[in-house]
Short mmCIF file of C-alpha atoms (C1' of nucleotides) in Angstrom, two decimals:
data_model
loop_
_atom_site.label_atom_id
_atom_site.label_comp_id
_atom_site.label_asym_id
_atom_site.label_seq_id
_atom_site.Cartn_x
_atom_site.Cartn_y
_atom_site.Cartn_z
CA MET A 40 79.53 27.77 4.44
CA ASN A 41 78.84 27.91 0.76
CA SER A 42 75.12 27.70 0.28
CA VAL A 43 75.23 26.12 -3.15
CA ASN A 44 77.29 23.25 -1.83
CA PHE A 45 75.12 23.01 1.22
CA TYR A 46 71.88 22.70 -0.71
CA GLN A 47 73.42 20.36 -3.23
CA GLY A 48 74.77 17.91 -0.71
CA GLN A 49 71.23 16.98 0.36
CA SER A 50 69.01 14.12 -0.72
CA ARG A 51 66.11 14.73 -3.01
CA PHE A 52 62.75 13.01 -2.85
CA LEU A 53 59.72 12.18 -4.89
CA ILE A 54 56.76 14.16 -3.65
CA ALA A 55 53.21 13.03 -4.26
CA VAL A 56 49.84 14.52 -3.51
CA ASP A 57 47.01 12.18 -2.54
CA CYS A 58 43.46 13.45 -2.67
CA VAL A 59 40.65 12.40 -0.38
CA ILE A 60 37.82 13.30 -2.76
CA LEU A 61 34.51 13.40 -0.96
CA GLY A 62 31.01 13.65 -2.37
CA PHE A 63 27.54 13.60 -0.85
CA ILE A 64 25.62 10.88 -2.64
CA GLY A 65 22.44 9.18 -1.57
CA ASN A 66 22.48 11.19 1.65
CA GLU A 67 25.89 9.89 2.63
CA ILE A 68 29.46 11.07 2.35
CA LYS A 69 31.32 8.85 -0.07
CA LEU A 70 34.94 8.60 -1.11
CA LEU A 71 36.17 8.54 -4.68
CA THR A 72 38.59 5.64 -5.12
CA PHE A 73 40.63 4.07 -7.89
CA ARG A 74 42.19 0.85 -8.84
CA ARG A 75 45.90 1.50 -8.88
CA LYS A 76 47.37 1.18 -12.36
CA ILE A 77 51.01 0.58 -11.53
CA GLU A 78 53.05 -1.72 -9.37
CA PRO A 79 53.46 -2.11 -6.50
CA ASN A 80 49.92 -2.91 -5.39
CA GLN A 81 48.53 -2.73 -8.90
CA GLY A 82 44.78 -3.15 -8.72
CA GLY A 83 44.63 -2.13 -5.06
CA LEU A 84 42.03 0.36 -3.85
CA SER A 85 43.70 3.75 -3.76
CA LEU A 86 43.18 7.45 -3.37
CA LEU A 87 43.69 9.58 -6.41
CA GLY A 88 47.25 10.77 -6.41
CA GLY A 89 50.00 12.16 -8.55
CA PHE A 90 53.55 13.36 -8.41
CA MET A 91 54.44 16.97 -7.94
CA SER A 92 56.19 18.79 -10.79
CA ASP A 93 58.80 21.51 -10.73
CA ASN A 94 56.57 24.25 -12.00
CA GLU A 95 53.75 24.21 -9.48
CA ASP A 96 53.00 24.80 -5.80
CA ILE A 97 51.85 21.78 -3.81
CA ASP A 98 48.35 23.22 -3.69
CA GLN A 99 48.37 23.58 -7.45
CA ALA A 100 49.54 20.00 -7.85
CA ALA A 101 46.59 18.81 -5.78
CA SER A 102 44.17 20.90 -7.85
CA ARG A 103 45.70 19.62 -11.06
CA VAL A 104 45.30 16.03 -9.98
CA VAL A 105 41.63 16.57 -9.17
CA LYS A 106 41.03 18.45 -12.37
CA ASN A 107 42.71 15.87 -14.58
CA LEU A 108 40.50 13.17 -13.23
CA THR A 109 37.17 14.83 -12.63
CA GLY A 110 37.37 17.75 -15.02
CA LEU A 111 36.39 20.02 -12.14
CA GLU A 112 38.07 23.32 -11.38
CA ASN A 113 37.75 25.59 -8.36
CA VAL A 114 37.08 22.65 -6.12
CA TYR A 115 37.24 23.36 -2.39
CA MET A 116 40.41 21.73 -1.10
CA ASP A 117 42.31 21.81 2.14
CA GLN A 118 45.60 20.26 3.14
CA VAL A 119 45.46 17.45 5.66
CA ALA A 120 49.09 16.60 6.43
CA ALA A 121 52.39 15.36 5.06
CA TYR A 122 53.14 11.65 5.31
CA GLY A 123 56.77 10.65 5.33
CA LYS A 124 57.38 7.21 6.74
CA ILE A 125 60.30 5.56 5.00
CA ASN A 126 58.40 2.55 3.69
CA ARG A 127 54.98 4.02 3.25
CA ASP A 128 55.22 3.35 -0.49
CA PRO A 129 56.86 -0.03 -1.00
CA GLY A 130 57.87 0.86 -4.55
CA GLU A 131 60.21 3.67 -3.68
CA ARG A 132 60.49 6.36 -1.09
CA VAL A 133 57.76 8.93 -1.69
CA ILE A 134 56.70 11.72 0.62
CA SER A 135 53.05 12.42 0.18
CA VAL A 136 50.96 15.44 1.06
CA ALA A 137 47.28 14.61 1.51
CA TYR A 138 44.42 16.96 0.67
CA TYR A 139 40.71 16.57 0.96
CA ALA A 140 38.41 17.86 -1.76
CA LEU A 141 34.69 18.54 -1.41
CA ILE A 142 32.81 18.14 -4.63
CA ASN A 143 29.27 18.82 -5.61
CA ILE A 144 27.90 15.67 -7.10
CA ASP A 145 25.86 17.56 -9.69
CA ASP A 146 28.99 19.15 -11.08
CA TYR A 147 30.72 15.81 -11.07
CA LYS A 148 27.96 14.16 -13.08
CA ASN A 149 28.20 16.88 -15.70
CA SER A 150 31.97 16.63 -15.96
CA ILE A 151 33.90 14.38 -18.26
CA ILE A 152 35.68 11.64 -16.43
CA ALA A 153 38.65 10.03 -18.10
CA ASP A 154 38.67 6.28 -18.36
CA SER A 155 39.72 5.99 -14.79
CA GLY A 156 37.85 3.24 -13.05
CA ALA A 157 36.85 5.82 -10.47
CA LYS A 158 34.36 4.49 -7.96
CA TRP A 159 32.45 6.04 -5.08
CA VAL A 160 32.66 3.91 -1.97
CA ASN A 161 31.30 4.09 1.54
CA LEU A 162 33.65 5.32 4.22
CA GLU A 163 33.31 1.95 5.92
CA ARG A 164 35.46 0.46 3.19
CA ILE A 165 38.60 2.44 3.99
CA ASP A 166 40.22 -0.66 5.42
CA GLU A 167 40.74 -1.86 1.87
CA LEU A 168 42.89 1.13 0.91
CA ILE A 169 46.55 0.64 0.08
CA PHE A 170 49.60 2.05 1.84
CA ASP A 171 48.74 4.67 4.45
CA HIS A 172 45.72 5.92 2.52
CA LYS A 173 43.39 4.78 5.27
CA GLN A 174 45.24 7.03 7.71
CA MET A 175 44.94 9.92 5.28
CA VAL A 176 41.18 9.47 5.02
CA CYS A 177 40.81 9.27 8.80
CA ASP A 178 42.85 12.41 9.27
CA ALA A 179 40.90 14.13 6.51
CA ILE A 180 37.57 13.30 8.16
CA VAL A 181 38.79 14.62 11.50
CA LYS A 182 39.88 17.85 9.87
CA LEU A 183 36.68 18.10 7.84
CA ARG A 184 34.56 17.74 10.97
CA ARG A 185 36.44 20.47 12.73
CA GLN A 186 36.33 22.81 9.75
CA ALA A 187 32.71 22.10 8.85
CA ALA A 188 31.68 22.94 12.40
CA LEU A 189 33.28 26.38 12.22
CA PHE A 190 33.06 27.41 8.58
CA PRO A 191 30.33 27.02 6.01
CA ILE A 192 32.29 24.63 3.82
CA GLY A 193 29.66 21.91 3.83
CA PHE A 194 27.77 23.76 1.10
CA ASN A 195 30.51 22.72 -1.31
CA LEU A 196 29.09 19.22 -1.10
CA LEU A 197 25.56 20.29 -2.02
CA PRO A 198 23.97 21.60 -5.19
CA GLU A 199 23.30 25.32 -5.46
CA ARG A 200 19.78 24.77 -4.13
CA PHE A 201 19.10 22.34 -1.34
CA THR A 202 16.44 21.57 1.25
CA LEU A 203 16.97 21.80 4.98
CA THR A 204 16.50 18.06 5.21
CA GLN A 205 19.34 17.54 2.76
CA LEU A 206 21.52 19.96 4.68
CA GLN A 207 20.78 18.20 7.93
CA MET A 208 21.56 14.80 6.48
CA LEU A 209 24.83 16.20 5.17
CA TYR A 210 25.88 17.31 8.63
CA GLU A 211 24.70 14.04 10.13
CA SER A 212 26.89 12.24 7.65
CA ILE A 213 29.90 14.46 8.34
CA TYR A 214 29.59 14.11 12.10
CA GLY A 215 28.47 10.50 12.01
CA GLU A 216 25.56 11.16 14.36
CA LYS A 217 21.88 12.02 14.26
CA LEU A 218 20.83 15.61 14.89
CA ASP A 219 17.55 16.96 16.21
CA LYS A 220 15.49 18.42 13.38
CA ARG A 221 14.06 21.37 15.28
CA ASN A 222 17.30 22.32 16.95
CA PHE A 223 19.18 22.04 13.67
CA ARG A 224 16.73 24.28 11.81
CA LYS A 225 16.60 26.79 14.62
CA LYS A 226 20.37 27.09 14.62
CA ILE A 227 21.04 27.24 10.91
CA LEU A 228 18.13 29.57 10.10
CA GLY A 229 18.98 31.72 13.09
CA MET A 230 22.34 32.54 11.54
CA GLY A 231 20.61 34.31 8.69
CA ILE A 232 22.93 33.08 5.98
CA LEU A 233 20.37 31.00 4.10
CA GLU A 234 17.81 32.39 1.67
CA ARG A 235 14.60 30.52 1.14
CA LEU A 236 13.46 30.28 -2.47
CA ASP A 237 9.82 30.15 -3.49
CA GLU A 238 10.35 26.88 -5.26
CA LYS A 239 9.96 23.50 -3.61
CA ASP A 240 11.56 20.14 -4.08
CA LYS A 241 8.66 17.84 -4.87
CA ILE A 242 10.80 14.79 -5.57
CA ASN A 243 11.41 13.58 -2.08
CA SER A 244 8.03 14.30 -0.58
CA LYS A 245 4.47 14.90 -1.61
CA ARG A 246 4.17 18.06 0.35
CA GLY A 247 7.40 19.44 -1.02
CA ALA A 248 10.28 21.10 0.83
CA TYR A 249 11.45 24.63 0.22
CA TYR A 250 14.77 25.08 -1.52
CA PHE A 251 17.37 27.23 0.17
CA VAL A 252 20.59 28.78 -1.06
CA PHE A 253 23.67 29.79 0.89
CA ASN A 254 24.12 33.57 0.73
CA LYS A 255 27.88 33.83 0.50
CA GLU A 256 27.94 37.62 0.23
CA LYS A 257 25.86 38.05 3.34
CA TYR A 258 28.06 35.58 5.20
CA HIS A 259 31.17 37.56 4.33
CA ARG A 260 29.56 40.81 5.33
CA MET A 261 28.62 39.27 8.67
CA LEU A 262 32.14 37.92 9.15
CA GLU A 263 33.44 41.47 9.23
CA LYS A 264 31.10 42.19 12.11
CA GLY A 265 32.51 39.33 14.15
CA PHE A 266 29.96 36.67 13.25
CA VAL A 267 31.11 33.10 13.69
CA PHE A 268 29.48 30.24 11.90
CA ALA A 269 28.89 27.26 14.18
CA ILE A 270 26.80 24.19 13.69
CA MET B 300 52.83 0.89 -17.43
CA ASN B 301 56.24 0.06 -16.02
CA SER B 302 56.35 1.34 -12.50
CA VAL B 303 60.11 1.80 -12.35
CA ASN B 304 60.02 4.07 -15.36
CA PHE B 305 56.99 5.83 -13.99
CA TYR B 306 58.58 6.66 -10.66
CA GLN B 307 61.86 7.59 -12.27
CA GLY B 308 60.41 10.04 -14.73
CA GLN B 309 59.35 12.33 -11.88
CA SER B 310 61.07 15.34 -10.38
CA ARG B 311 62.77 15.09 -7.03
CA PHE B 312 62.84 17.78 -4.39
CA LEU B 313 64.73 18.95 -1.37
CA ILE B 314 62.64 18.46 1.73
CA ALA B 315 63.25 20.44 4.87
CA VAL B 316 61.73 20.39 8.30
CA ASP B 317 61.31 23.67 10.15
CA CYS B 318 60.67 23.63 13.87
CA VAL B 319 58.60 26.13 15.80
CA ILE B 320 60.27 25.53 19.15
CA LEU B 321 58.23 27.00 21.96
CA GLY B 322 59.14 27.48 25.58
CA PHE B 323 57.42 29.05 28.57
CA ILE B 324 59.82 31.60 29.97
CA GLY B 325 59.06 34.45 32.33
CA ASN B 326 55.40 33.53 32.21
CA GLU B 327 55.21 33.91 28.46
CA ILE B 328 55.41 31.64 25.45
CA LYS B 329 58.60 32.37 23.55
CA LEU B 330 59.99 31.15 20.28
CA LEU B 331 63.50 29.82 19.78
CA THR B 332 65.07 31.54 16.78
CA PHE B 333 68.39 31.54 14.96
CA ARG B 334 70.51 33.68 12.79
CA ARG B 335 70.66 31.89 9.50
CA LYS B 336 74.19 30.73 8.70
CA ILE B 337 73.96 30.35 4.93
CA GLU B 338 72.87 32.37 1.97
CA PRO B 339 70.32 33.41 0.94
CA ASN B 340 69.22 35.60 3.83
CA GLN B 341 72.34 34.86 5.86
CA GLY B 342 71.92 36.50 9.26
CA GLY B 343 68.13 36.65 8.96
CA LEU B 344 65.94 35.58 11.86
CA SER B 345 64.90 32.03 11.20
CA LEU B 346 63.27 28.95 12.62
CA LEU B 347 65.47 26.02 13.30
CA GLY B 348 65.44 23.79 10.27
CA GLY B 349 67.27 21.07 8.47
CA PHE B 350 67.07 18.89 5.43
CA MET B 351 65.55 15.46 5.51
CA SER B 352 67.82 12.47 4.92
CA ASP B 353 67.12 9.17 3.19
CA ASN B 354 67.24 7.06 6.29
CA GLU B 355 64.58 8.71 8.46
CA ASP B 356 60.87 9.45 8.62
CA ILE B 357 59.85 13.10 8.46
CA ASP B 358 58.93 12.96 12.14
CA GLN B 359 62.35 11.58 12.94
CA ALA B 360 64.00 14.33 10.93
CA ALA B 361 62.16 16.92 12.99
CA SER B 362 63.19 15.22 16.23
CA ARG B 363 66.77 14.98 15.06
CA VAL B 364 66.89 18.67 14.24
CA VAL B 365 65.60 19.57 17.70
CA LYS B 366 67.94 17.14 19.38
CA ASN B 367 71.01 18.34 17.53
CA LEU B 368 70.42 21.86 18.61
CA THR B 369 68.99 21.59 22.09
CA GLY B 370 70.29 18.20 23.16
CA LEU B 371 66.74 17.28 24.14
CA GLU B 372 65.10 13.97 23.31
CA ASN B 373 61.50 12.86 23.63
CA VAL B 374 60.30 16.37 23.05
CA TYR B 375 56.58 16.72 22.37
CA MET B 376 56.19 17.57 18.69
CA ASP B 377 53.29 17.80 16.29
CA GLN B 378 53.20 18.43 12.59
CA VAL B 379 51.73 21.73 11.47
CA ALA B 380 51.60 21.54 7.68
CA ALA B 381 53.62 21.22 4.49
CA TYR B 382 54.67 24.40 2.72
CA GLY B 383 55.31 24.12 -0.98
CA LYS B 384 55.17 27.43 -2.77
CA ILE B 385 57.62 27.51 -5.65
CA ASN B 386 59.66 30.46 -4.44
CA ARG B 387 59.28 30.11 -0.72
CA ASP B 388 63.03 29.59 -0.40
CA PRO B 389 64.78 32.00 -2.78
CA GLY B 390 67.90 29.86 -2.82
CA GLU B 391 66.41 26.82 -4.41
CA ARG B 392 63.12 25.02 -4.44
CA VAL B 393 62.59 23.41 -1.05
CA ILE B 394 59.40 21.87 0.28
CA SER B 395 59.23 22.29 4.01
CA VAL B 396 57.22 20.48 6.63
CA ALA B 397 56.74 22.52 9.77
CA TYR B 398 56.48 21.10 13.27
CA TYR B 399 55.99 22.70 16.61
CA ALA B 400 57.89 21.50 19.65
CA LEU B 401 56.98 22.17 23.27
CA ILE B 402 59.96 22.21 25.54
CA ASN B 403 60.31 22.43 29.25
CA ILE B 404 62.63 25.29 29.98
CA ASP B 405 64.24 23.49 32.91
CA ASP B 406 65.34 20.66 30.65
CA TYR B 407 66.58 23.16 28.13
CA LYS B 408 68.73 24.96 30.66
CA ASN B 409 70.35 21.70 31.68
CA SER B 410 71.05 20.66 28.12
CA ILE B 411 74.14 21.44 26.15
CA ILE B 412 73.51 23.88 23.36
CA ALA B 413 75.88 23.90 20.44
CA ASP B 414 77.35 27.20 19.44
CA SER B 415 74.19 28.13 17.67
CA GLY B 416 73.26 31.70 18.36
CA ALA B 417 69.89 30.42 19.50
CA LYS B 418 67.73 33.12 21.00
CA TRP B 419 64.33 33.14 22.68
CA VAL B 420 62.13 35.88 21.31
CA ASN B 421 58.63 37.15 21.97
CA LEU B 422 55.94 36.06 19.58
CA GLU B 423 55.43 39.69 18.66
CA ARG B 424 58.67 39.56 16.73
CA ILE B 425 57.57 37.01 14.16
CA ASP B 426 57.38 39.70 11.50
CA GLU B 427 61.16 39.61 11.36
CA LEU B 428 61.30 35.97 10.34
CA ILE B 429 62.59 35.01 6.92
CA PHE B 430 60.76 33.25 4.09
CA ASP B 431 57.37 31.89 5.12
CA HIS B 432 58.48 31.18 8.68
CA LYS B 433 56.03 33.73 10.03
CA GLN B 434 53.18 31.80 8.45
CA MET B 435 54.50 28.61 9.98
CA VAL B 436 54.54 30.13 13.44
CA CYS B 437 51.02 31.50 13.03
CA ASP B 438 49.72 28.14 11.87
CA ALA B 439 51.59 26.44 14.70
CA ILE B 440 49.98 28.71 17.29
CA VAL B 441 46.53 28.07 15.87
CA LYS B 442 47.11 24.35 16.03
CA LEU B 443 48.64 24.56 19.50
CA ARG B 444 45.62 26.47 20.80
CA ARG B 445 43.24 23.89 19.44
CA GLN B 446 45.26 20.97 20.74
CA ALA B 447 45.99 22.50 24.13
CA ALA B 448 42.28 23.08 24.64
CA LEU B 449 41.45 19.42 24.10
CA PHE B 450 44.51 17.51 25.29
CA PRO B 451 46.81 17.99 28.25
CA ILE B 452 49.83 18.90 26.15
CA GLY B 453 50.48 22.18 27.90
CA PHE B 454 52.24 20.35 30.71
CA ASN B 455 55.11 19.73 28.30
CA LEU B 456 55.93 23.40 28.67
CA LEU B 457 56.11 23.27 32.47
CA PRO B 458 58.50 21.67 34.91
CA GLU B 459 57.45 18.42 36.58
CA ARG B 460 56.07 20.40 39.51
CA PHE B 461 54.19 23.63 38.98
CA THR B 462 51.77 25.91 40.80
CA LEU B 463 48.25 26.62 39.64
CA THR B 464 49.24 30.21 39.04
CA GLN B 465 51.97 29.07 36.68
CA LEU B 466 49.57 26.76 34.91
CA GLN B 467 47.03 29.52 34.51
CA MET B 468 49.61 31.92 33.14
CA LEU B 469 50.66 29.25 30.69
CA TYR B 470 47.13 28.93 29.32
CA GLU B 471 46.72 32.68 29.27
CA SER B 472 49.83 32.90 27.18
CA ILE B 473 48.72 30.14 24.82
CA TYR B 474 45.29 31.65 24.28
CA GLY B 475 46.47 35.23 24.36
CA GLU B 476 43.79 36.24 26.87
CA LYS B 477 43.27 36.58 30.60
CA LEU B 478 41.39 33.86 32.43
CA ASP B 479 39.39 34.08 35.65
CA LYS B 480 41.37 32.57 38.52
CA ARG B 481 38.46 30.92 40.29
CA ASN B 482 36.90 29.52 37.17
CA PHE B 483 40.23 28.22 35.96
CA ARG B 484 40.99 26.43 39.22
CA LYS B 485 37.49 25.03 39.48
CA LYS B 486 37.76 23.56 36.01
CA ILE B 487 41.26 22.15 36.14
CA LEU B 488 40.96 20.73 39.64
CA GLY B 489 37.50 19.37 38.85
CA MET B 490 39.00 17.13 36.21
CA GLY B 491 40.92 15.25 38.86
CA ILE B 492 44.09 14.83 36.85
CA LEU B 493 46.31 16.98 39.07
CA GLU B 494 47.88 15.81 42.32
CA ARG B 495 48.70 18.37 44.95
CA LEU B 496 52.05 17.87 46.64
CA ASP B 497 52.73 18.82 50.24
CA GLU B 498 55.52 21.11 49.19
CA LYS B 499 55.07 24.76 48.36
CA ASP B 500 56.77 27.16 46.03
CA LYS B 501 58.01 29.93 48.31
CA ILE B 502 59.91 31.78 45.62
CA ASN B 503 57.09 33.72 44.06
CA SER B 504 55.13 34.56 47.16
CA LYS B 505 55.54 34.80 50.88
CA ARG B 506 52.61 32.60 51.67
CA GLY B 507 53.75 29.96 49.22
CA ALA B 508 51.74 28.12 46.55
CA TYR B 509 51.24 24.40 46.52
CA TYR B 510 53.04 22.44 43.83
CA PHE B 511 50.97 20.17 41.62
CA VAL B 512 51.92 17.40 39.23
CA PHE B 513 50.03 16.10 36.24
CA ASN B 514 48.97 12.50 36.87
CA LYS B 515 49.45 10.99 33.42
CA GLU B 516 48.45 7.49 34.44
CA LYS B 517 45.19 8.66 35.92
CA TYR B 518 44.48 10.72 32.84
CA HIS B 519 44.94 7.70 30.60
CA ARG B 520 42.74 5.57 32.82
CA MET B 521 40.05 8.22 32.64
CA LEU B 522 40.38 8.48 28.86
CA GLU B 523 39.25 4.87 28.58
CA LYS B 524 36.08 5.79 30.42
CA GLY B 525 35.26 8.53 27.93
CA PHE B 526 36.75 11.47 29.80
CA VAL B 527 37.61 14.47 27.68
CA PHE B 528 40.11 17.05 28.80
CA ALA B 529 38.89 20.57 28.11
CA ILE B 530 40.19 23.87 29.36
"C1'" DG C 46 -8.09 8.42 3.48
"C1'" DC C 47 -3.60 7.28 4.36
"C1'" DA C 48 1.29 7.19 4.06
"C1'" DA C 49 5.34 9.97 4.08
"C1'" DA C 50 8.05 13.79 4.71
"C1'" DA C 51 7.81 18.98 6.09
"C1'" DG C 52 7.44 22.16 9.31
"C1'" DT C 53 7.02 24.32 13.92
"C1'" DG C 54 7.92 26.16 20.20
"C1'" DT C 55 8.54 25.41 24.81
"C1'" DT C 56 10.76 23.80 28.87
"C1'" DA C 57 14.39 22.01 31.85
"C1'" DC C 58 18.93 21.64 32.67
"C1'" DC C 59 23.50 22.67 32.64
"C1'" DT C 60 27.52 25.04 31.57
"C1'" DG C 61 29.96 29.21 31.42
"C1'" DT C 62 30.83 33.60 33.38
"C1'" DA C 63 31.01 37.32 36.43
"C1'" DC C 64 32.42 38.78 40.70
"C1'" DA C 65 35.29 40.22 45.99
"C1'" DC C 66 37.19 39.04 50.08
"C1'" DC C 67 40.17 36.69 53.57
"C1'" DC C 68 44.68 34.13 54.30
"C1'" DA C 69 49.49 33.35 55.14
"C1'" DT C 70 53.97 34.96 55.33
"C1'" DG C 71 58.52 37.43 54.77
"C1'" DG C 72 60.51 41.38 55.33
"C1'" DC D 271 52.17 45.82 60.21
"C1'" DC D 272 51.91 45.83 55.58
"C1'" DA D 273 52.60 44.39 50.93
"C1'" DT D 274 52.24 40.47 48.01
"C1'" DG D 275 50.44 36.68 45.82
"C1'" DG D 276 47.40 32.39 47.29
"C1'" DG D 277 43.21 30.55 47.83
"C1'" DT D 278 38.05 30.14 47.95
"C1'" DG D 279 31.95 30.06 46.56
"C1'" DT D 280 27.81 31.77 44.67
"C1'" DA D 281 24.37 33.58 41.60
"C1'" DC D 282 22.74 34.67 37.19
"C1'" DA D 283 22.33 34.22 32.22
"C1'" DG D 284 22.62 32.14 28.07
"C1'" DG D 285 22.84 28.22 25.44
"C1'" DT D 286 22.14 23.39 24.65
"C1'" DA D 287 19.25 19.43 24.53
"C1'" DA D 288 15.02 17.02 24.92
"C1'" DC D 289 10.63 16.51 23.29
"C1'" DA D 290 5.41 15.62 19.81
"C1'" DC D 291 2.09 17.07 17.03
"C1'" DT D 292 -0.02 19.31 12.79
"C1'" DT D 293 0.30 20.14 7.76
"C1'" DT D 294 0.37 19.02 2.99
"C1'" DT D 295 -0.41 16.28 -0.91
"C1'" DG D 296 0.23 12.37 -4.24
"C1'" DC D 297 -1.40 8.11 -4.71
#
DNA sequence: GCAAAAGTGTTACCTGTACACCCATGG
DNA sequence: CCATGGGTGTACAGGTAACACTTTTGC
């Protein structure tokens, strides 16, 4: 068979990326949403998305979409899945690849946001999302939970310096359940991948809570020796 | 913005599905491979793939591809990921969505295989695969391990009736490690989702080993009560 | 001095893991 | 009678989960 003919006889499709952009705000995981600017479903609550171009990998397309909107680069992103139901986009057939992105809210505040109507919403509001975006968010959360339990990716949602209370509330928000303070601290400090600073956060308490930083280099050195992160 | 113009200004892409078809043969997980029939890489060892058509979901495309080759329907399949590097297919840009399929070798033997050159190979041979198919298989195995540990999907790789020894060897092959016979039996029988038949398999031993079947209905009833499969 | 969050150890339970011998049968 | 795979129970260790009080300090 002639390969040129074979390839050319096939249908071609629009490919989109949709980004489940998550931030940790007010001690809760929130989702960055938009009001859709085009028909169909103009004005509907939507994930941030965009079409893939010829000159980029899918991963690059997802990064570009996040960067164009938030101004942020080097954002931690991971693919969730491909969504390909025939009528998932009522406008026209579009196959979409969903990604989740973990952004540090401090970086976000410092970045320049285009006139976008972007809005952080609680995860309880995902029922309002258009198309199959709700499914994408659910799948993203499932994947995030699994990954966050096995790899130290949660730190991407926190500022450089954070308190153990903040860190605990982050994990509580990811897992959707309360954790025991003493057990949590024992476990995370026992791993030896956090460094305590001398400075304290005096904003959230009178006594003040020590700041910690995640020691990435130490973590990677420990990885080589078979260490596995688990929280 | 006019949505018709907006959609139409975008690039369109070939979309393929590639299937990591796994079977349990000779007490080992094996991969169904093909000699590629078209250029580029004609004759190279390849996963079974096909292009997506306009009139089907991605999931349906994957099922169709498996059915066309093996004759099997209702095969257990799960999406692995989307692969979208620019040059992943040297022939032309193709975005591929990989799936893994678990097939029962007894069904396969009874099915009519087209003149396909299909060949079961050991997982050690994945280095020979073309394009990024090796990556797909690796990702598929990782996902299979995670899923098989939490859901009773391994039974899709076994005949209706199986012995505990067979079942254990299946899990050993999935996880790539030996398991303790007594602990394995204690755990799997303790879940109460297997039914022992009165018949024995006398082929593999003189004494004979009881056949078991997976009681799907009971499993689903237990799920409602919060049961979690774990092996 | 009191309210509000930070910080700190011990115990009980349970799950996971290691381990070795007898049984049944066909040839 | 012997070789082959089938089938069975226990004990120990390590990890998880439950639990409450003292400290600090700004107001």
